[in-house]
Amino acid sequence: MPLPRDLWVTPLAGVVGGYLASLAGWPLPWMVGSLLAVIAVRCLANRAFSELPGGRKAGQWLVASGIGLHFTSEVLEQVLSHLPVIVMGAFGTLLLSLIGIAILRRAGVDRATAFFASMPGGASEMVNLALRHDAQAARVAAAHSLRLLLVVLLIPALFTWGLPAVSAPTRAPVDWTWLIGLLAAGAVLAMFWGRLKQPNPWMLGPLTACAVASASFDLHLGLPQGLGQFGQWLIGCALGCHFDRAFFRSAPGFLARVLAFTLLAMLAAAALGEALGWLAGEDHLSLMLGMMPGGITELCLTAEALQLSVALVTALQVLRLFLVMFLAEPLFKLWCKNHV
């Protein structure tokens, strides 16, 4: 049975966008280019072309596996030695959500919507919590989607074009015997993680499986370049399907305030990362990148492209994600209790 015609539009637009972006020398071309191309097609045609079924999960699975392979035994030792800095950085970025809460509350946005829309990660989980606490779930989802778009478009570009050019890293060896087993293990762990209703299973499951195996057996392996680009393309296409004309027309005042506090949070994260790097004597660029508001996938890919500490950025992002997941609702209840 042939696939619906519309199902081909999104991947084709993503391929064209990724290829043109790679010719132009854009950072993370297969993710950024495909994202912009899919958004452009959906807005110009004013139609909600279909997302590739399972595309985002598959892209996260491949990208997370490649990130996990960076965690060799030497890298894991460095992460453990930097644990106090990582904890301070994760808590520091969590506090940046106060910027968004203050801006939205001053504009008259209700307490629950302002709170969950301002959290620095866990978009789907924040929407679920918003529904539980009678917030405007559509606005919470819009805030997280717009923040994701800004992070994907701005952060790789600012870090790439704001730093001296780096030579391409030496490609890690590819061992398909190990990779096939690790990819399968990551998929199984992701499905198990998802059954437990835990956050971001297709990112954290494969990342954990590959990181544990890489550190335990000191593998020093990597994914083939084409497989990593394929994962980026899948993620870019999936992200682009969040946006259309209706999204950009909805609540323009609210989206403008989300834009403002996201940019302010980025500036504050850069300042905090610089200060923390100076105080602790650590790599300030990796700390700045790891503390940026946004998704673990995009920021870790940026670290990899710029040869920054992928492990440090990943550790900051993973810890922040868990802090958001487990602290958001208790903190919101405490805030409501103190302002009855």
Tab-separated table of C-alpha atoms in Angstrom:
chain	number	residue	atom	x	y	z
A	1	MET	CA	0.000	0.000	0.000
A	2	PRO	CA	1.595	3.309	-1.054
A	3	LEU	CA	2.367	5.893	1.545
A	4	PRO	CA	0.219	9.057	1.615
A	5	ARG	CA	1.609	11.766	-0.623
A	6	ASP	CA	1.988	14.238	2.204
A	7	LEU	CA	4.246	11.862	4.116
A	8	TRP	CA	6.990	12.440	1.525
A	9	VAL	CA	6.923	16.240	1.746
A	10	THR	CA	8.583	16.559	5.168
A	11	PRO	CA	11.585	14.252	4.554
A	12	LEU	CA	12.154	15.670	1.060
A	13	ALA	CA	12.114	19.245	2.369
A	14	GLY	CA	14.499	18.160	5.134
A	15	VAL	CA	16.965	16.622	2.676
A	16	VAL	CA	16.973	19.746	0.491
A	17	GLY	CA	17.368	22.042	3.502
A	18	GLY	CA	20.132	19.954	5.060
A	19	TYR	CA	22.050	19.730	1.793
A	20	LEU	CA	21.829	23.482	1.119
A	21	ALA	CA	22.866	24.260	4.703
A	22	SER	CA	25.879	21.978	4.397
A	23	LEU	CA	26.904	23.755	1.173
A	24	ALA	CA	26.591	27.091	2.993
A	25	GLY	CA	28.772	25.881	5.862
A	26	TRP	CA	26.084	26.296	8.528
A	27	PRO	CA	26.630	24.765	11.966
A	28	LEU	CA	24.845	21.413	12.415
A	29	PRO	CA	23.565	21.697	8.831
A	30	TRP	CA	21.484	18.540	8.698
A	31	MET	CA	19.501	19.506	11.784
A	32	VAL	CA	19.259	23.284	11.323
A	33	GLY	CA	18.777	23.126	7.550
A	34	SER	CA	16.075	20.466	7.682
A	35	LEU	CA	14.326	22.322	10.528
A	36	LEU	CA	14.147	25.593	8.588
A	37	ALA	CA	13.132	23.908	5.332
A	38	VAL	CA	10.247	22.024	6.936
A	39	ILE	CA	9.034	25.184	8.716
A	40	ALA	CA	9.214	27.132	5.430
A	41	VAL	CA	7.245	24.497	3.507
A	42	ARG	CA	4.569	24.204	6.198
A	43	CYS	CA	4.160	27.992	6.455
A	44	LEU	CA	4.185	28.654	2.690
A	45	ALA	CA	1.738	25.856	1.895
A	46	ASN	CA	-0.281	26.538	5.072
A	47	ARG	CA	-0.706	22.796	5.513
A	48	ALA	CA	0.302	20.479	8.343
A	49	PHE	CA	2.413	18.015	6.384
A	50	SER	CA	2.915	14.764	8.244
A	51	GLU	CA	5.846	14.034	10.526
A	52	LEU	CA	7.838	10.890	9.815
A	53	PRO	CA	6.385	8.212	12.120
A	54	GLY	CA	8.904	7.637	14.903
A	55	GLY	CA	11.362	10.032	13.283
A	56	ARG	CA	12.197	12.033	16.405
A	57	LYS	CA	12.682	8.886	18.493
A	58	ALA	CA	14.929	7.321	15.853
A	59	GLY	CA	16.965	10.508	15.535
A	60	GLN	CA	17.409	10.783	19.295
A	61	TRP	CA	18.386	7.097	19.464
A	62	LEU	CA	21.197	7.558	16.923
A	63	VAL	CA	22.418	10.907	18.248
A	64	ALA	CA	22.308	9.784	21.894
A	65	SER	CA	24.264	6.641	21.051
A	66	GLY	CA	27.001	8.738	19.459
A	67	ILE	CA	27.104	11.072	22.462
A	68	GLY	CA	27.287	8.148	24.884
A	69	LEU	CA	30.341	6.755	23.096
A	70	HIS	CA	32.279	9.870	24.163
A	71	PHE	CA	32.213	8.607	27.770
A	72	THR	CA	35.474	6.672	27.903
A	73	SER	CA	36.961	5.764	31.286
A	74	GLU	CA	39.251	8.828	31.197
A	75	VAL	CA	36.336	11.136	30.395
A	76	LEU	CA	34.201	9.611	33.157
A	77	GLU	CA	36.984	10.295	35.669
A	78	GLN	CA	37.037	13.935	34.554
A	79	VAL	CA	33.262	14.220	34.940
A	80	LEU	CA	33.388	12.796	38.469
A	81	SER	CA	36.210	15.170	39.396
A	82	HIS	CA	34.076	18.087	38.116
A	83	LEU	CA	30.933	16.941	39.951
A	84	PRO	CA	30.665	19.980	42.297
A	85	VAL	CA	30.896	22.335	39.304
A	86	ILE	CA	28.287	20.301	37.431
A	87	VAL	CA	25.874	20.422	40.364
A	88	MET	CA	26.324	24.192	40.787
A	89	GLY	CA	25.840	24.743	37.070
A	90	ALA	CA	22.667	22.640	36.932
A	91	PHE	CA	21.108	24.450	39.901
A	92	GLY	CA	22.211	27.794	38.466
A	93	THR	CA	20.413	27.191	35.167
A	94	LEU	CA	17.318	26.018	37.008
A	95	LEU	CA	17.229	29.378	38.816
A	96	LEU	CA	17.229	31.172	35.449
A	97	SER	CA	13.581	30.172	35.096
A	98	LEU	CA	12.830	32.976	37.588
A	99	ILE	CA	13.459	35.440	34.728
A	100	GLY	CA	10.645	33.954	32.689
A	101	ILE	CA	8.270	33.650	35.641
A	102	ALA	CA	8.802	37.327	36.536
A	103	ILE	CA	8.270	38.575	32.954
A	104	LEU	CA	5.136	36.502	32.368
A	105	ARG	CA	3.594	37.270	35.754
A	106	ARG	CA	4.089	41.025	35.218
A	107	ALA	CA	2.161	40.632	31.953
A	108	GLY	CA	-0.771	39.098	33.805
A	109	VAL	CA	-0.180	35.442	32.878
A	110	ASP	CA	-1.620	33.088	35.493
A	111	ARG	CA	0.761	31.520	38.007
A	112	ALA	CA	0.706	27.929	36.721
A	113	THR	CA	1.169	28.877	33.066
A	114	ALA	CA	4.017	31.276	33.875
A	115	PHE	CA	5.768	28.676	36.036
A	116	PHE	CA	5.633	25.647	33.742
A	117	ALA	CA	6.256	27.712	30.587
A	118	SER	CA	9.476	29.046	32.145
A	119	MET	CA	11.065	25.722	33.095
A	120	PRO	CA	14.321	25.168	31.130
A	121	GLY	CA	13.542	21.680	29.810
A	122	GLY	CA	11.229	18.682	29.766
A	123	ALA	CA	8.657	20.168	27.396
A	124	SER	CA	6.193	17.257	27.216
A	125	GLU	CA	6.353	16.677	30.969
A	126	MET	CA	5.767	20.391	31.657
A	127	VAL	CA	2.658	20.316	29.449
A	128	ASN	CA	1.335	17.337	31.429
A	129	LEU	CA	1.971	19.168	34.712
A	130	ALA	CA	0.307	22.272	33.295
A	131	LEU	CA	-2.843	20.256	32.574
A	132	ARG	CA	-2.775	18.835	36.104
A	133	HIS	CA	-2.636	22.320	37.637
A	134	ASP	CA	-5.217	24.011	35.358
A	135	ALA	CA	-2.649	26.041	33.418
A	136	GLN	CA	-3.044	27.002	29.758
A	137	ALA	CA	-1.359	23.921	28.303
A	138	ALA	CA	-1.324	25.281	24.741
A	139	ARG	CA	0.681	28.317	25.863
A	140	VAL	CA	3.089	26.147	27.868
A	141	ALA	CA	3.662	23.976	24.796
A	142	ALA	CA	4.109	27.078	22.614
A	143	ALA	CA	6.677	28.544	25.022
A	144	HIS	CA	8.774	25.381	25.022
A	145	SER	CA	8.514	25.019	21.248
A	146	LEU	CA	9.626	28.605	20.638
A	147	ARG	CA	12.530	28.212	23.087
A	148	LEU	CA	13.590	25.041	21.290
A	149	LEU	CA	13.509	26.844	17.940
A	150	LEU	CA	15.624	29.711	19.283
A	151	VAL	CA	18.177	27.358	20.816
A	152	VAL	CA	18.542	25.295	17.634
A	153	LEU	CA	18.959	28.396	15.462
A	154	LEU	CA	21.029	30.659	17.731
A	155	ILE	CA	23.261	28.610	20.030
A	156	PRO	CA	25.186	26.549	17.426
A	157	ALA	CA	25.613	29.641	15.253
A	158	LEU	CA	26.812	31.901	18.089
A	159	PHE	CA	29.275	29.351	19.421
A	160	THR	CA	30.478	28.318	15.960
A	161	TRP	CA	30.934	31.782	14.489
A	162	GLY	CA	32.045	33.378	17.761
A	163	LEU	CA	35.030	31.057	18.203
A	164	PRO	CA	38.162	30.481	16.142
A	165	ALA	CA	37.795	27.832	13.466
A	166	VAL	CA	38.569	24.325	14.664
A	167	SER	CA	39.991	21.526	12.562
A	168	ALA	CA	37.825	18.471	12.098
A	169	PRO	CA	38.448	15.912	14.834
A	170	THR	CA	39.992	12.574	14.023
A	171	ARG	CA	37.213	10.122	13.328
A	172	ALA	CA	36.874	7.497	16.034
A	173	PRO	CA	37.143	3.908	14.756
A	174	VAL	CA	33.942	2.086	13.891
A	175	ASP	CA	33.401	-1.465	15.150
A	176	TRP	CA	30.072	-2.779	13.899
A	177	THR	CA	30.165	-5.791	16.220
A	178	TRP	CA	30.054	-3.455	19.202
A	179	LEU	CA	27.818	-0.827	17.587
A	180	ILE	CA	25.025	-3.204	16.600
A	181	GLY	CA	24.897	-4.600	20.125
A	182	LEU	CA	24.995	-1.155	21.726
A	183	LEU	CA	22.323	0.284	19.420
A	184	ALA	CA	20.070	-2.677	20.230
A	185	ALA	CA	20.744	-2.326	23.964
A	186	GLY	CA	19.975	1.386	23.795
A	187	ALA	CA	16.652	0.743	22.048
A	188	VAL	CA	15.643	-1.875	24.634
A	189	LEU	CA	16.575	0.438	27.507
A	190	ALA	CA	14.642	3.307	25.877
A	191	MET	CA	11.492	1.194	25.604
A	192	PHE	CA	11.851	0.046	29.220
A	193	TRP	CA	12.472	3.640	30.356
A	194	GLY	CA	9.388	4.762	28.454
A	195	ARG	CA	7.219	2.074	30.069
A	196	LEU	CA	8.254	3.461	33.441
A	197	LYS	CA	6.910	6.868	32.314
A	198	GLN	CA	10.342	8.454	32.751
A	199	PRO	CA	11.408	11.613	30.829
A	200	ASN	CA	13.109	11.625	27.434
A	201	PRO	CA	13.543	7.820	27.137
A	202	TRP	CA	14.926	7.752	23.583
A	203	MET	CA	17.670	10.185	24.571
A	204	LEU	CA	18.597	8.930	28.034
A	205	GLY	CA	18.227	5.195	27.324
A	206	PRO	CA	20.721	4.897	24.432
A	207	LEU	CA	23.016	7.485	26.046
A	208	THR	CA	23.179	5.438	29.252
A	209	ALA	CA	23.730	2.114	27.472
A	210	CYS	CA	26.562	3.450	25.306
A	211	ALA	CA	28.170	5.505	28.083
A	212	VAL	CA	28.267	2.567	30.524
A	213	ALA	CA	29.699	0.197	27.913
A	214	SER	CA	32.209	2.759	26.623
A	215	ALA	CA	33.497	3.579	30.120
A	216	SER	CA	33.472	-0.037	31.330
A	217	PHE	CA	35.320	-1.475	28.344
A	218	ASP	CA	37.213	1.714	27.354
A	219	LEU	CA	35.979	1.323	23.784
A	220	HIS	CA	37.049	4.603	22.067
A	221	LEU	CA	34.515	4.025	19.294
A	222	GLY	CA	32.282	6.324	17.263
A	223	LEU	CA	29.345	6.217	14.869
A	224	PRO	CA	29.924	6.423	11.116
A	225	GLN	CA	29.583	10.034	9.991
A	226	GLY	CA	26.612	9.353	7.733
A	227	LEU	CA	24.670	7.693	10.542
A	228	GLY	CA	25.134	10.717	12.799
A	229	GLN	CA	23.971	13.071	10.028
A	230	PHE	CA	20.962	10.835	9.409
A	231	GLY	CA	20.019	11.187	13.080
A	232	GLN	CA	20.349	14.977	12.896
A	233	TRP	CA	18.152	15.059	9.784
A	234	LEU	CA	15.434	13.011	11.492
A	235	ILE	CA	15.467	15.325	14.519
A	236	GLY	CA	15.380	18.474	12.377
A	237	CYS	CA	12.401	17.212	10.361
A	238	ALA	CA	10.522	16.251	13.527
A	239	LEU	CA	11.166	19.597	15.205
A	240	GLY	CA	10.032	21.513	12.141
A	241	CYS	CA	6.612	19.856	12.356
A	242	HIS	CA	5.908	21.811	15.568
A	243	PHE	CA	5.591	25.071	13.623
A	244	ASP	CA	3.173	26.501	11.083
A	245	ARG	CA	1.363	29.771	10.401
A	246	ALA	CA	-1.126	29.182	13.200
A	247	PHE	CA	1.687	28.783	15.726
A	248	PHE	CA	3.332	32.089	14.875
A	249	ARG	CA	-0.037	33.893	14.836
A	250	SER	CA	-1.180	32.543	18.192
A	251	ALA	CA	-0.819	34.847	21.214
A	252	PRO	CA	1.880	37.095	19.687
A	253	GLY	CA	2.272	39.084	22.904
A	254	PHE	CA	2.886	35.925	24.921
A	255	LEU	CA	5.389	34.592	22.355
A	256	ALA	CA	7.193	37.945	22.333
A	257	ARG	CA	7.665	37.720	26.088
A	258	VAL	CA	8.908	34.124	25.754
A	259	LEU	CA	11.399	35.371	23.169
A	260	ALA	CA	12.549	38.129	25.528
A	261	PHE	CA	13.078	35.949	28.580
A	262	THR	CA	14.767	33.187	26.535
A	263	LEU	CA	17.327	35.670	25.206
A	264	LEU	CA	17.843	37.101	28.709
A	265	ALA	CA	18.279	33.571	30.096
A	266	MET	CA	20.896	32.831	27.430
A	267	LEU	CA	22.858	35.945	28.384
A	268	ALA	CA	22.593	35.098	32.076
A	269	ALA	CA	23.690	31.496	31.422
A	270	ALA	CA	26.726	32.742	29.500
A	271	ALA	CA	27.668	35.044	32.381
A	272	LEU	CA	27.163	32.291	34.969
A	273	GLY	CA	29.209	29.821	32.927
A	274	GLU	CA	32.019	32.327	32.557
A	275	ALA	CA	32.005	33.099	36.303
A	276	LEU	CA	31.825	29.445	37.326
A	277	GLY	CA	34.627	28.523	34.930
A	278	TRP	CA	36.818	31.298	36.363
A	279	LEU	CA	36.086	30.336	39.979
A	280	ALA	CA	36.609	26.614	39.448
A	281	GLY	CA	39.390	26.875	36.872
A	282	GLU	CA	37.423	24.759	34.384
A	283	ASP	CA	36.626	25.054	30.675
A	284	HIS	CA	34.347	28.099	30.662
A	285	LEU	CA	33.108	27.538	27.103
A	286	SER	CA	31.862	24.036	27.891
A	287	LEU	CA	30.213	25.329	31.071
A	288	MET	CA	28.563	28.178	29.160
A	289	LEU	CA	27.218	25.771	26.550
A	290	GLY	CA	26.030	23.256	29.136
A	291	MET	CA	24.160	25.930	31.087
A	292	MET	CA	22.241	27.293	28.104
A	293	PRO	CA	18.470	26.806	28.227
A	294	GLY	CA	17.465	24.207	25.710
A	295	GLY	CA	17.479	20.548	24.833
A	296	ILE	CA	20.237	18.087	25.593
A	297	THR	CA	20.301	16.870	21.972
A	298	GLU	CA	21.043	20.223	20.330
A	299	LEU	CA	23.567	21.400	22.923
A	300	CYS	CA	25.505	18.127	22.992
A	301	LEU	CA	25.698	18.102	19.195
A	302	THR	CA	27.057	21.648	19.320
A	303	ALA	CA	29.699	20.600	21.854
A	304	GLU	CA	30.701	17.704	19.616
A	305	ALA	CA	30.969	19.918	16.520
A	306	LEU	CA	33.129	22.473	18.368
A	307	GLN	CA	35.312	19.870	20.115
A	308	LEU	CA	34.251	21.126	23.524
A	309	SER	CA	33.712	18.760	26.461
A	310	VAL	CA	30.759	16.682	25.312
A	311	ALA	CA	30.788	14.806	28.628
A	312	LEU	CA	30.655	17.988	30.715
A	313	VAL	CA	27.831	19.474	28.630
A	314	THR	CA	25.929	16.174	28.730
A	315	ALA	CA	26.338	15.815	32.502
A	316	LEU	CA	25.044	19.353	33.080
A	317	GLN	CA	22.053	18.790	30.808
A	318	VAL	CA	21.129	15.378	32.236
A	319	LEU	CA	21.317	16.603	35.840
A	320	ARG	CA	19.267	19.703	34.997
A	321	LEU	CA	16.647	17.557	33.262
A	322	PHE	CA	16.244	15.387	36.350
A	323	LEU	CA	16.099	18.433	38.611
A	324	VAL	CA	13.325	19.910	36.468
A	325	MET	CA	11.409	16.620	36.357
A	326	PHE	CA	11.510	15.946	40.076
A	327	LEU	CA	11.473	19.471	41.527
A	328	ALA	CA	9.093	21.420	39.273
A	329	GLU	CA	5.814	20.229	40.783
A	330	PRO	CA	6.918	20.303	44.471
A	331	LEU	CA	8.340	23.817	44.007
A	332	PHE	CA	5.144	24.989	42.316
A	333	LYS	CA	3.015	23.587	45.162
A	334	LEU	CA	5.291	25.283	47.702
A	335	TRP	CA	4.963	28.595	45.841
A	336	CYS	CA	1.178	28.297	45.799
A	337	LYS	CA	1.090	27.368	49.494
A	338	ASN	CA	3.119	30.449	50.420
A	339	HIS	CA	0.915	32.774	48.323
A	340	VAL	CA	-2.549	31.615	49.261
